[in-house]
Structure formats: structure tokens, C-alpha cells
Amino acid sequence: MTPLEMLREHPFLAGLPQEWLPRLTGYARPVVWHPGHRLFRAGQSAERFWLVRGGEVALDFPVPGRGDVGIESIGPGGVLGWSWLFPPYRWQFGAVAVQRSTAVEFSAAGVRRLMESDDALGRQLTTRFMSVVVDRLQASRVRLLDLYGYPASAAS
């Protein structure tokens, strides 16, 4: 399957004008990760993002005294990475492959240039990535409540 075919079938890009997809393929390549492969850690430079095609990748963040705490799992049809879009371009979370996983990897700098050169494409991708940001922040909030929430009072 070519990178263009991979982009055409990924749900994140559904509804984009077809003429935009070949432009995105110039910054895309297929990748495979094996279980346990660490893609990135919170605080590192964010230079890529991925459209997950198969497998599972776990998002985590470091918690003092607890190590890396899982937030959520990203599977087929999911998007991995949004920190590349906003300065200072540093990962807010970490990610590790849980299963053998396949994805389309994008060069962040190339896609940012493409977005800057085409306002309509830039707006469309920014809107889609903002949805990912909101989902990740919600998942983080729920996970933090699981970790640090107070139990219901027995006196109630």
C-alpha cells in the first residue's frame, strides 16, 4: 500500500479535499514499532506525528514517586502527537508501543510549512488536531482523578 493510499483510508483525514493528500505524502512514510519501543518521552523535542494504522500505543506521563503513569491507549485510526504543532514543540506526554504497531509518520517541520503556505489546509488540520488535544486533556483529567481523587466520605 502506498503512503497516499494509507492517507486516503485513515479516518483522521476523512473529508479532506483529495488534492491535499498528495501534498501531505511528501512528508509521510510508513513505520513499524515492536512491543516496548519508546517513541518519545515528555519534555523531548516534538519533531513528528503519526496516524496509527494498526496495533496499540500507550500514552503516559511521569509522576514523581510513581514513574510513568498510563493515560490512554491509541489504536487503529488514532492520532499520535500534537505537541509538534505548538511552540515550544516539546512532547507533553510519552508514548510506547504496547503491541506491534504500524503507522504513517510525518515530518512536523514539513507539515507546518505546508500549513503556513495554505491557509485552508492549515485551518482544517489545526481544527482536527485541536480535537485530539481536547480528547487527550480530558483523558489526562480522568486519569489524574483516578490517581489522586479523594474517596467518598464514609460519614455521608
Short mmCIF file of C-alpha atoms in Angstrom, two decimals:
data_model
loop_
_atom_site.label_atom_id
_atom_site.label_comp_id
_atom_site.label_asym_id
_atom_site.label_seq_id
_atom_site.Cartn_x
_atom_site.Cartn_y
_atom_site.Cartn_z
CA MET A 1 0.00 0.00 0.00
CA THR A 2 1.40 3.42 -0.93
CA PRO A 3 1.55 6.34 1.54
CA LEU A 4 -1.18 8.07 -0.48
CA GLU A 5 -3.47 5.05 -0.14
CA MET A 6 -2.72 4.95 3.61
CA LEU A 7 -3.74 8.59 3.95
CA ARG A 8 -6.91 8.08 1.91
CA GLU A 9 -8.09 5.33 4.26
CA HIS A 10 -7.21 6.95 7.61
CA PRO A 11 -10.26 8.33 9.50
CA PHE A 12 -8.38 11.43 10.73
CA LEU A 13 -8.13 12.71 7.15
CA ALA A 14 -11.64 11.72 6.06
CA GLY A 15 -13.37 14.54 4.22
CA LEU A 16 -10.22 16.46 3.30
CA PRO A 17 -10.13 17.55 -0.33
CA GLN A 18 -8.37 14.76 -2.24
CA GLU A 19 -5.95 17.22 -3.86
CA TRP A 20 -4.41 17.94 -0.43
CA LEU A 21 -3.42 14.33 0.26
CA PRO A 22 -0.58 14.07 -2.30
CA ARG A 23 0.94 17.21 -0.78
CA LEU A 24 0.92 15.58 2.65
CA THR A 25 2.53 12.38 1.33
CA GLY A 26 5.70 14.36 0.64
CA TYR A 27 6.22 14.46 4.41
CA ALA A 28 4.96 10.94 5.20
CA ARG A 29 6.45 7.47 5.47
CA PRO A 30 5.21 4.14 6.85
CA VAL A 31 6.73 2.90 10.13
CA VAL A 32 6.51 -0.22 12.30
CA TRP A 33 7.14 -0.42 16.05
CA HIS A 34 7.64 -3.53 18.14
CA PRO A 35 6.25 -4.00 21.66
CA GLY A 36 8.21 -1.95 24.20
CA HIS A 37 9.59 0.55 21.67
CA ARG A 38 9.61 4.02 23.28
CA LEU A 39 8.62 6.63 20.68
CA PHE A 40 9.18 9.66 22.88
CA ARG A 41 9.16 10.99 26.44
CA ALA A 42 7.50 14.07 27.91
CA GLY A 43 9.78 17.09 27.51
CA GLN A 44 11.67 15.86 24.45
CA SER A 45 11.61 17.75 21.17
CA ALA A 46 8.45 17.03 19.14
CA GLU A 47 9.51 16.66 15.52
CA ARG A 48 6.99 14.11 14.22
CA PHE A 49 3.43 12.88 14.46
CA TRP A 50 1.73 9.68 13.41
CA LEU A 51 -1.54 8.31 12.09
CA VAL A 52 -1.85 4.88 13.69
CA ARG A 53 -2.94 2.14 11.30
CA GLY A 54 -2.63 -0.98 13.46
CA GLY A 55 -1.60 -2.17 16.90
CA GLU A 56 -1.63 -0.16 20.11
CA VAL A 57 0.47 2.65 21.57
CA ALA A 58 0.15 3.73 25.21
CA LEU A 59 0.41 7.38 26.23
CA ASP A 60 1.96 8.10 29.61
CA PHE A 61 3.38 10.90 31.72
CA PRO A 62 5.94 10.94 34.50
CA VAL A 63 4.55 11.22 38.03
CA PRO A 64 7.08 11.77 40.85
CA GLY A 65 7.25 8.68 43.02
CA ARG A 66 5.13 6.61 40.59
CA GLY A 67 7.15 6.55 37.38
CA ASP A 68 5.43 6.67 34.00
CA VAL A 69 1.67 6.54 34.50
CA GLY A 70 -0.56 5.45 31.62
CA ILE A 71 -3.15 7.90 30.34
CA GLU A 72 -4.75 6.25 27.36
CA SER A 73 -4.15 3.83 24.51
CA ILE A 74 -4.15 4.82 20.86
CA GLY A 75 -5.18 2.15 18.35
CA PRO A 76 -6.01 1.84 14.67
CA GLY A 77 -7.49 5.05 13.27
CA GLY A 78 -5.97 7.13 16.06
CA VAL A 79 -3.58 10.07 16.00
CA LEU A 80 -0.36 10.17 17.97
CA GLY A 81 1.21 13.54 18.64
CA TRP A 82 0.02 17.11 18.68
CA SER A 83 2.88 18.86 20.52
CA TRP A 84 4.68 19.40 17.19
CA LEU A 85 2.02 21.96 16.25
CA PHE A 86 2.53 24.46 19.09
CA PRO A 87 5.77 26.11 20.25
CA PRO A 88 7.98 25.24 22.03
CA TYR A 89 7.43 21.90 20.21
CA ARG A 90 8.03 19.66 23.24
CA TRP A 91 6.12 16.46 23.98
CA GLN A 92 3.55 16.83 26.74
CA PHE A 93 3.27 13.06 27.20
CA GLY A 94 5.33 9.97 26.43
CA ALA A 95 4.44 7.05 24.18
CA VAL A 96 5.43 3.40 23.99
CA ALA A 97 4.25 0.62 21.67
CA VAL A 98 2.20 -1.99 23.53
CA GLN A 99 1.76 -4.27 20.51
CA ARG A 100 3.40 -4.48 17.13
CA SER A 101 2.08 -1.28 15.60
CA THR A 102 2.01 0.31 12.17
CA ALA A 103 1.60 4.00 11.40
CA VAL A 104 2.22 6.75 8.91
CA GLU A 105 4.91 9.06 10.30
CA PHE A 106 5.01 12.73 9.31
CA SER A 107 7.81 15.27 9.46
CA ALA A 108 6.41 18.03 11.66
CA ALA A 109 8.52 20.82 10.14
CA GLY A 110 7.38 19.91 6.62
CA VAL A 111 3.71 19.76 7.56
CA ARG A 112 3.97 23.08 9.44
CA ARG A 113 5.44 24.71 6.30
CA LEU A 114 2.65 23.23 4.20
CA MET A 115 0.03 24.54 6.65
CA GLU A 116 1.62 28.01 6.62
CA SER A 117 1.59 28.10 2.83
CA ASP A 118 -2.09 27.08 2.52
CA ASP A 119 -4.49 28.77 4.96
CA ALA A 120 -7.40 26.43 4.18
CA LEU A 121 -5.32 23.30 4.77
CA GLY A 122 -3.80 24.88 7.88
CA ARG A 123 -7.23 25.67 9.36
CA GLN A 124 -8.55 22.21 8.58
CA LEU A 125 -5.60 20.37 10.13
CA THR A 126 -5.46 22.69 13.14
CA THR A 127 -9.15 22.10 13.83
CA ARG A 128 -8.67 18.34 13.60
CA PHE A 129 -5.63 18.41 15.88
CA MET A 130 -7.40 20.62 18.41
CA SER A 131 -9.99 17.86 18.74
CA VAL A 132 -7.13 15.47 19.55
CA VAL A 133 -5.76 17.93 22.14
CA VAL A 134 -9.15 18.19 23.86
CA ASP A 135 -9.52 14.39 23.93
CA ARG A 136 -6.02 13.96 25.43
CA LEU A 137 -6.57 16.62 28.07
CA GLN A 138 -9.88 15.01 29.04
CA ALA A 139 -8.22 11.58 29.30
CA SER A 140 -5.47 13.14 31.46
CA ARG A 141 -8.02 14.74 33.75
CA VAL A 142 -9.88 11.45 34.22
CA ARG A 143 -6.61 9.60 34.90
CA LEU A 144 -5.49 12.20 37.46
CA LEU A 145 -8.82 11.86 39.25
CA ASP A 146 -8.25 8.09 39.34
CA LEU A 147 -4.81 8.60 40.85
CA TYR A 148 -5.43 11.46 43.23
CA GLY A 149 -9.19 11.73 43.76
CA TYR A 150 -10.47 11.54 47.31
CA PRO A 151 -12.61 8.56 48.29
CA ALA A 152 -16.24 9.26 49.17
CA SER A 153 -16.69 10.13 52.82
CA ALA A 154 -17.90 7.21 54.96
CA ALA A 155 -19.88 9.67 57.12
CA SER A 156 -22.18 10.70 54.26
#
